[in-house]
């Protein structure tokens, strides 16, 4: 048994002779070496010669497998070349080994992998035939008719019915252009359209070229001179207190009017012009609140007791329209807007062109947003005054939190918003 076991044993020298050793190439890494190529579609003849080209400006000291190279070769009828440069993948590298039988050693060297594509020489200079949009649509419709659903086929037939015949339109294109030109000749220019829009605004007459806010709206364009002279302010001389003075106004339930009377009479000498303007604003407020009594002049005169008839007649003529059925004056939304803008223009003059929006809205029982929009239509901006602006107008620091309508020049009206068409 020991003899059989001994015969199966191999000598240590014979076993070592069958082993192969691996080693890396000792050549410089940047030296040109072998390339691993893949031909997915067409394998070239074995006699085809290939050359390796490196991109201009590439780093020649970089390893050969990392350099931007291209492999190209040419057979009798086909050209082969690298599609997109050497293939690089994360975590994977390729190596080629050369085995030396004499020393039983395999030398390994890193190589780049190139995926080669081909180009037929006879078709090299031929350009592909361009397919027109009509041909593409016709082929698409044919596919839809052959394999499409009922809904897709119905859509194809609908497109065919709605298609415009361009050739038929060629004969009338010139006529259409002439008609468009004739119709657009009468359209106003941008400047003319702006001037028309400005002239139709429901605001007092204004001076667009004014250099100061006080020159924008003239006093007697809002209150005619005859009505202004008729305003009764002599009765205020007998009043001894603010309560007595507010009782002489046509409209008494107003914090804004009460404050303005107090400021006027806090001066050493009351300003008669400001007093008349405040009285007229009070008359306009009372006139607005009495809009339901406009058809009965006696009742209106009774509600506006103390107001001269010339002032009442002027308000009726400017801020009402005659009803066709009754032939009586009636306040419409347009005339009401005019009354309010005329009133607010006077408020700006009294408050040094920085009107208290919130107090006015409260006195008129109106939404602040509506009052703000009407002030904006006069060319005002809505903001809170800074310390210097408060000091300039003689207002206390506590007024810094109050929103005010400030009239500035050059005069600029709000632009109309262009609504986007819904798709």
Coordinates of C-alpha atoms in Angstrom, one line a residue:
X1 CA 0.0 0.0 0.0
X2 CA 2.9 2.3 0.8
X3 CA 4.3 1.7 -2.8
X4 CA 1.0 2.8 -4.4
X5 CA 0.8 5.9 -2.3
X6 CA 4.4 6.8 -3.2
X7 CA 3.7 6.4 -6.9
X8 CA 0.8 8.9 -6.8
X9 CA 3.0 11.7 -5.2
X10 CA 4.4 14.4 -7.5
X11 CA 7.8 15.9 -7.0
X12 CA 8.0 19.5 -5.8
X13 CA 10.1 20.6 -8.8
X14 CA 7.6 19.3 -11.4
X15 CA 4.7 21.1 -9.6
X16 CA 6.5 24.5 -9.5
X17 CA 7.3 24.1 -13.2
X18 CA 3.5 24.2 -14.2
X19 CA 2.9 27.6 -12.4
X20 CA 2.6 30.8 -14.4
X21 CA 3.8 34.1 -13.0
X22 CA 2.1 37.5 -13.6
X23 CA 3.8 40.8 -14.0
X24 CA 3.0 44.3 -15.1
X25 CA 4.6 45.9 -18.2
X26 CA 7.7 47.8 -17.5
X27 CA 7.2 50.2 -20.4
X28 CA 6.3 53.8 -19.7
X29 CA 2.5 54.2 -19.1
X30 CA 2.3 57.0 -21.7
X31 CA 3.9 54.9 -24.5
X32 CA 1.6 53.8 -27.3
X33 CA 0.5 50.3 -26.8
X34 CA -2.1 47.8 -27.9
X35 CA -5.8 48.7 -28.2
X36 CA -8.9 46.5 -27.5
X37 CA -11.5 47.0 -30.2
X38 CA -15.1 45.8 -30.5
X39 CA -17.0 45.6 -33.8
X40 CA -20.7 45.3 -32.9
X41 CA -22.1 45.3 -36.5
X42 CA -19.6 44.3 -39.0
X43 CA -16.2 42.6 -38.6
X44 CA -13.4 43.9 -40.8
X45 CA -11.2 41.6 -42.9
X46 CA -8.1 40.3 -41.1
X47 CA -5.9 42.2 -43.5
X48 CA -7.3 45.6 -42.6
X49 CA -4.7 47.9 -41.1
X50 CA -5.7 50.3 -38.3
X51 CA -4.0 53.4 -36.9
X52 CA -4.3 55.1 -33.6
X53 CA -4.6 58.9 -33.4
X54 CA -4.4 61.1 -30.4
X55 CA -6.4 64.4 -30.0
X56 CA -4.4 67.6 -30.5
X57 CA -3.5 69.3 -27.2
X58 CA -3.9 66.1 -25.2
X59 CA -1.6 65.5 -22.2
X60 CA 1.1 63.2 -23.7
X61 CA 2.4 62.3 -20.2
X62 CA -1.0 60.8 -19.2
X63 CA -1.4 57.0 -19.3
X64 CA -2.1 55.7 -22.9
X65 CA -5.4 54.2 -21.9
X66 CA -6.6 57.5 -20.5
X67 CA -5.6 59.6 -23.5
X68 CA -8.3 60.8 -26.0
X69 CA -7.5 58.5 -28.9
X70 CA -9.3 57.4 -32.0
X71 CA -8.8 54.2 -33.9
X72 CA -9.4 54.2 -37.7
X73 CA -8.9 51.7 -40.5
X74 CA -10.0 51.3 -44.1
X75 CA -11.0 48.2 -46.1
X76 CA -11.7 48.1 -49.8
X77 CA -15.4 49.2 -49.5
X78 CA -15.9 50.1 -45.8
X79 CA -14.2 52.5 -43.4
X80 CA -14.0 51.7 -39.7
X81 CA -13.5 54.3 -36.9
X82 CA -14.1 54.9 -33.2
X83 CA -17.7 56.0 -32.5
X84 CA -17.3 58.2 -29.4
X85 CA -13.7 57.9 -28.3
X86 CA -12.3 55.3 -25.9
X87 CA -15.0 53.7 -23.7
X88 CA -14.5 54.6 -20.0
X89 CA -16.5 53.1 -17.2
X90 CA -16.3 53.5 -13.4
X91 CA -14.7 50.7 -11.5
X92 CA -13.8 48.7 -14.7
X93 CA -10.5 48.6 -16.6
X94 CA -9.2 46.4 -19.5
X95 CA -5.8 44.7 -19.8
X96 CA -4.0 42.7 -22.4
X97 CA -1.6 39.9 -21.4
X98 CA 1.4 38.6 -23.4
X99 CA 2.6 35.1 -22.4
X100 CA 6.3 34.2 -22.6
X101 CA 6.5 30.3 -22.9
X102 CA 10.2 30.3 -22.3
X103 CA 10.0 32.0 -18.9
X104 CA 6.4 31.0 -18.2
X105 CA 5.6 34.7 -17.5
X106 CA 2.5 36.7 -18.5
X107 CA 3.0 40.4 -18.9
X108 CA -0.1 42.6 -18.4
X109 CA -0.7 46.1 -19.8
X110 CA -3.7 48.4 -19.4
X111 CA -5.4 49.2 -22.7
X112 CA -8.3 51.4 -23.9
X113 CA -11.5 49.9 -25.3
X114 CA -12.9 51.3 -28.6
X115 CA -16.3 50.6 -30.0
X116 CA -15.9 50.9 -33.8
X117 CA -18.6 51.8 -36.3
X118 CA -18.5 51.7 -40.0
X119 CA -19.2 53.9 -43.1
X120 CA -19.8 52.5 -46.6
X121 CA -17.5 54.4 -49.0
X122 CA -20.0 54.5 -51.8
X123 CA -22.6 56.2 -49.5
X124 CA -20.3 58.5 -47.8
X125 CA -21.1 61.6 -49.9
X126 CA -24.8 61.0 -50.2
X127 CA -27.1 63.0 -48.0
X128 CA -30.3 61.5 -46.6
X129 CA -33.5 62.6 -48.4
X130 CA -35.3 65.1 -46.3
X131 CA -38.9 64.3 -45.5
X132 CA -41.4 67.2 -45.7
X133 CA -43.9 68.0 -43.0
X134 CA -46.7 67.0 -45.3
X135 CA -45.1 63.6 -46.1
X136 CA -44.5 63.0 -42.5
X137 CA -48.1 63.8 -41.6
X138 CA -49.4 61.6 -44.4
X139 CA -47.3 58.7 -43.2
X140 CA -48.4 59.3 -39.7
X141 CA -52.1 59.3 -40.8
X142 CA -51.6 56.1 -42.7
X143 CA -50.2 54.4 -39.6
X144 CA -53.1 55.8 -37.6
X145 CA -55.7 54.6 -40.0
X146 CA -54.1 51.1 -40.1
X147 CA -53.3 50.6 -36.4
X148 CA -55.0 53.4 -34.5
X149 CA -58.0 53.3 -32.2
X150 CA -61.4 54.7 -33.1
X151 CA -60.7 57.9 -31.3
X152 CA -57.4 58.4 -33.1
X153 CA -59.0 57.7 -36.5
X154 CA -61.7 60.2 -35.7
X155 CA -59.1 62.8 -34.8
X156 CA -57.2 62.2 -38.1
X157 CA -60.4 62.7 -40.1
X158 CA -61.2 65.9 -38.2
X159 CA -57.7 67.3 -39.0
X160 CA -58.2 66.5 -42.6
X161 CA -61.6 68.4 -42.7
X162 CA -60.1 71.4 -40.9
X163 CA -56.9 71.6 -43.0
X164 CA -56.5 74.8 -44.9
X165 CA -55.6 74.5 -48.6
X166 CA -52.6 76.8 -48.9
X167 CA -52.5 76.6 -52.7
X168 CA -56.1 77.9 -52.8
X169 CA -55.2 80.8 -50.5
X170 CA -52.4 82.0 -52.7
X171 CA -54.8 83.8 -55.1
X172 CA -56.5 85.7 -52.3
X173 CA -53.5 86.5 -50.1
X174 CA -52.9 89.8 -51.8
X175 CA -56.5 90.8 -51.5
X176 CA -56.5 90.0 -47.8
X177 CA -53.4 92.1 -47.2
X178 CA -54.9 95.1 -49.0
X179 CA -58.1 94.8 -47.0
X180 CA -56.1 94.6 -43.7
X181 CA -54.1 97.6 -44.7
X182 CA -57.2 99.6 -45.5
X183 CA -58.9 98.7 -42.3
X184 CA -55.9 99.4 -40.1
X185 CA -55.3 102.9 -41.6
X186 CA -58.2 104.2 -39.5
X187 CA -56.9 102.7 -36.2
X188 CA -55.4 105.3 -33.8
X189 CA -51.8 105.3 -32.9
X190 CA -50.6 104.5 -29.4
X191 CA -50.3 108.2 -28.6
X192 CA -53.8 108.9 -29.9
X193 CA -55.2 106.0 -28.0
X194 CA -53.6 107.2 -24.8
X195 CA -54.9 110.7 -25.3
X196 CA -58.4 109.4 -25.9
X197 CA -58.2 107.3 -22.8
X198 CA -56.9 110.2 -20.7
X199 CA -59.7 112.5 -22.0
X200 CA -62.4 110.0 -21.0
X201 CA -61.2 109.6 -17.4
X202 CA -63.9 110.4 -14.8
X203 CA -61.6 112.9 -13.0
X204 CA -61.4 116.7 -13.0
X205 CA -59.6 118.6 -15.8
X206 CA -55.8 118.3 -15.2
X207 CA -52.6 119.8 -16.4
X208 CA -50.4 116.9 -17.6
X209 CA -47.3 119.2 -17.8
X210 CA -47.6 120.5 -14.3
X211 CA -44.3 121.0 -12.5
X212 CA -45.9 121.0 -9.0
X213 CA -48.8 119.1 -7.4
X214 CA -50.7 122.3 -6.8
X215 CA -50.8 123.0 -10.5
X216 CA -52.3 119.6 -11.5
X217 CA -55.9 120.3 -10.6
X218 CA -57.1 123.9 -10.7
X219 CA -59.5 124.9 -8.0
X220 CA -62.1 126.6 -10.2
X221 CA -62.1 123.6 -12.6
X222 CA -63.5 121.7 -9.6
X223 CA -65.6 124.4 -8.0
X224 CA -66.9 127.0 -10.5
X225 CA -66.0 130.5 -9.4
X226 CA -69.7 131.6 -9.0
X227 CA -70.4 128.7 -6.7
X228 CA -67.1 129.3 -4.8
X229 CA -68.0 132.9 -4.1
X230 CA -71.5 131.9 -2.9
X231 CA -70.3 129.5 -0.2
X232 CA -71.5 130.9 3.2
X233 CA -68.5 131.0 5.6
X234 CA -69.5 134.2 7.4
X235 CA -71.7 132.1 9.7
X236 CA -68.5 130.5 11.2
X237 CA -67.5 133.8 12.8
X238 CA -70.2 133.4 15.5
X239 CA -69.2 129.9 16.3
X240 CA -67.2 129.7 19.6
X241 CA -66.0 126.0 19.6
X242 CA -65.2 123.1 17.2
X243 CA -68.6 121.5 18.1
X244 CA -70.4 124.7 17.0
X245 CA -68.4 124.9 13.8
X246 CA -69.0 121.2 12.8
X247 CA -72.7 121.8 13.4
X248 CA -72.7 124.5 10.6
X249 CA -71.6 122.0 8.0
X250 CA -74.1 120.2 5.7
X251 CA -72.5 116.9 6.6
X252 CA -71.6 116.6 10.2
X253 CA -70.7 112.9 10.8
X254 CA -67.1 113.1 9.6
X255 CA -63.9 112.8 11.5
X256 CA -61.9 114.1 8.6
X257 CA -64.0 117.3 8.4
X258 CA -63.8 117.8 12.2
X259 CA -60.0 117.5 12.0
X260 CA -59.6 119.9 9.1
X261 CA -61.8 122.6 10.8
X262 CA -59.7 122.2 14.0
X263 CA -56.5 122.7 12.0
X264 CA -57.9 125.7 10.2
X265 CA -58.9 127.5 13.4
X266 CA -55.7 126.5 15.2
X267 CA -53.9 129.0 13.0
X268 CA -53.6 132.7 14.1
X269 CA -55.9 133.7 11.2
X270 CA -58.2 131.1 9.5
X271 CA -57.6 130.6 5.8
X272 CA -60.9 131.5 4.1
X273 CA -60.1 129.5 0.9
X274 CA -59.4 126.3 2.9
X275 CA -62.6 127.0 4.9
X276 CA -64.7 127.3 1.7
X277 CA -63.1 124.1 0.3
X278 CA -63.9 122.2 3.5
X279 CA -67.5 123.5 3.4
X280 CA -67.8 122.4 -0.3
X281 CA -66.4 118.9 0.5
X282 CA -69.0 118.7 3.3
X283 CA -71.7 119.6 0.8
X284 CA -70.5 117.0 -1.7
X285 CA -70.6 114.3 1.1
X286 CA -74.1 115.3 2.0
X287 CA -75.1 115.4 -1.7
X288 CA -73.7 111.8 -2.0
X289 CA -75.6 110.6 1.0
X290 CA -78.8 112.2 -0.3
X291 CA -78.7 110.5 -3.7
X292 CA -82.1 109.0 -3.3
X293 CA -83.7 112.4 -2.9
X294 CA -82.3 114.0 -6.0
X295 CA -85.6 113.7 -7.8
X296 CA -87.3 115.9 -5.2
X297 CA -85.5 119.2 -5.2
X298 CA -87.5 120.6 -2.2
X299 CA -86.5 117.5 -0.1
X300 CA -82.9 117.9 -1.3
X301 CA -82.9 121.6 -0.3
X302 CA -84.2 120.7 3.1
X303 CA -81.5 118.0 3.6
X304 CA -78.9 120.5 2.5
X305 CA -80.2 123.4 4.5
X306 CA -77.9 126.4 4.4
X307 CA -76.3 125.5 1.1
X308 CA -77.0 128.2 -1.6
X309 CA -79.3 127.0 -4.4
X310 CA -76.6 127.8 -7.0
X311 CA -74.3 125.2 -5.4
X312 CA -77.0 122.6 -5.3
X313 CA -78.0 123.3 -9.0
X314 CA -74.3 123.0 -10.0
X315 CA -73.9 119.6 -8.3
X316 CA -77.1 118.3 -10.0
X317 CA -76.0 119.5 -13.4
X318 CA -72.5 118.0 -13.1
X319 CA -73.0 114.8 -11.2
X320 CA -76.4 113.5 -12.3
X321 CA -78.2 112.4 -15.4
X322 CA -81.8 112.8 -16.4
X323 CA -83.9 109.6 -16.4
X324 CA -85.8 109.1 -19.6
X325 CA -88.9 107.8 -18.0
X326 CA -89.3 110.4 -15.3
X327 CA -87.1 113.2 -16.6
X328 CA -85.7 113.6 -13.1
X329 CA -82.0 113.7 -12.1
X330 CA -80.4 110.5 -11.0
X331 CA -76.9 109.6 -9.9
X332 CA -75.4 106.9 -12.0
X333 CA -72.2 104.9 -11.2
X334 CA -70.3 107.1 -13.7
X335 CA -71.5 110.4 -12.1
X336 CA -70.9 109.0 -8.6
X337 CA -67.3 108.2 -9.6
X338 CA -66.9 111.7 -10.9
X339 CA -68.3 113.2 -7.7
X340 CA -65.9 111.2 -5.6
X341 CA -62.8 112.0 -7.7
X342 CA -63.7 115.7 -7.7
X343 CA -64.1 115.5 -3.9
X344 CA -60.8 113.6 -3.4
X345 CA -59.0 116.2 -5.6
X346 CA -60.2 118.9 -3.1
X347 CA -59.1 116.7 -0.2
X348 CA -55.6 116.6 -1.6
X349 CA -55.5 120.4 -1.8
X350 CA -56.5 120.7 1.9
X351 CA -54.0 118.0 3.2
X352 CA -51.0 119.3 1.2
X353 CA -51.5 116.6 -1.4
X354 CA -51.1 113.7 1.0
X355 CA -54.7 112.7 1.9
X356 CA -55.6 110.3 4.8
X357 CA -57.2 107.4 2.9
X358 CA -58.5 105.4 5.8
X359 CA -60.3 108.2 7.5
X360 CA -62.0 109.3 4.3
X361 CA -63.1 105.8 3.6
X362 CA -64.5 105.4 7.1
X363 CA -66.5 108.7 6.8
X364 CA -68.0 107.7 3.5
X365 CA -68.7 104.1 4.6
X366 CA -66.7 102.8 1.6
X367 CA -64.2 100.0 1.3
X368 CA -60.6 101.4 1.6
X369 CA -59.6 99.5 -1.6
X370 CA -62.3 101.4 -3.6
X371 CA -61.1 104.8 -2.2
X372 CA -57.5 103.9 -2.9
X373 CA -58.3 103.0 -6.5
X374 CA -60.1 106.3 -7.0
X375 CA -57.1 108.2 -5.6
X376 CA -54.8 106.2 -7.9
X377 CA -57.0 107.3 -10.9
X378 CA -56.1 110.9 -9.9
X379 CA -52.4 110.0 -10.3
X380 CA -51.6 109.3 -6.6
X381 CA -49.4 106.7 -5.1
X382 CA -50.4 105.1 -1.8
X383 CA -47.7 105.0 0.9
X384 CA -46.7 105.9 4.5
X385 CA -44.9 109.2 4.9
X386 CA -41.4 109.3 6.2
X387 CA -40.1 111.5 9.0
X388 CA -39.0 114.3 6.7
X389 CA -42.3 114.3 4.8
X390 CA -44.3 114.4 8.1
X391 CA -42.2 117.4 9.3
X392 CA -42.7 119.2 6.0
X393 CA -46.5 118.9 6.3
X394 CA -46.6 119.6 10.0
X395 CA -47.9 116.2 11.0
X396 CA -47.1 114.4 14.2
X397 CA -44.8 111.3 14.4
X398 CA -47.9 109.2 15.2
X399 CA -49.1 109.8 11.6
X400 CA -46.3 107.7 10.2
X401 CA -48.5 104.6 10.3
X402 CA -51.3 106.1 8.3
X403 CA -51.6 105.2 4.6
X404 CA -51.9 108.4 2.5
X405 CA -52.6 109.1 -1.1
X406 CA -49.7 111.3 -2.3
X407 CA -50.0 113.3 -5.6
X408 CA -46.7 113.5 -7.4
X409 CA -45.5 115.1 -10.6
X410 CA -44.9 114.3 -13.4
X411 CA -48.5 113.1 -13.5
X412 CA -48.8 109.4 -14.2
X413 CA -52.1 107.5 -14.4
X414 CA -52.4 103.7 -13.8
X415 CA -52.0 101.6 -16.8
X416 CA -54.8 99.3 -17.9
X417 CA -54.0 95.6 -17.3
X418 CA -53.9 93.4 -20.4
X419 CA -55.7 90.1 -19.6
X420 CA -54.2 87.0 -21.1
X421 CA -56.5 85.0 -23.4
X422 CA -57.5 81.7 -21.9
X423 CA -56.5 78.6 -23.8

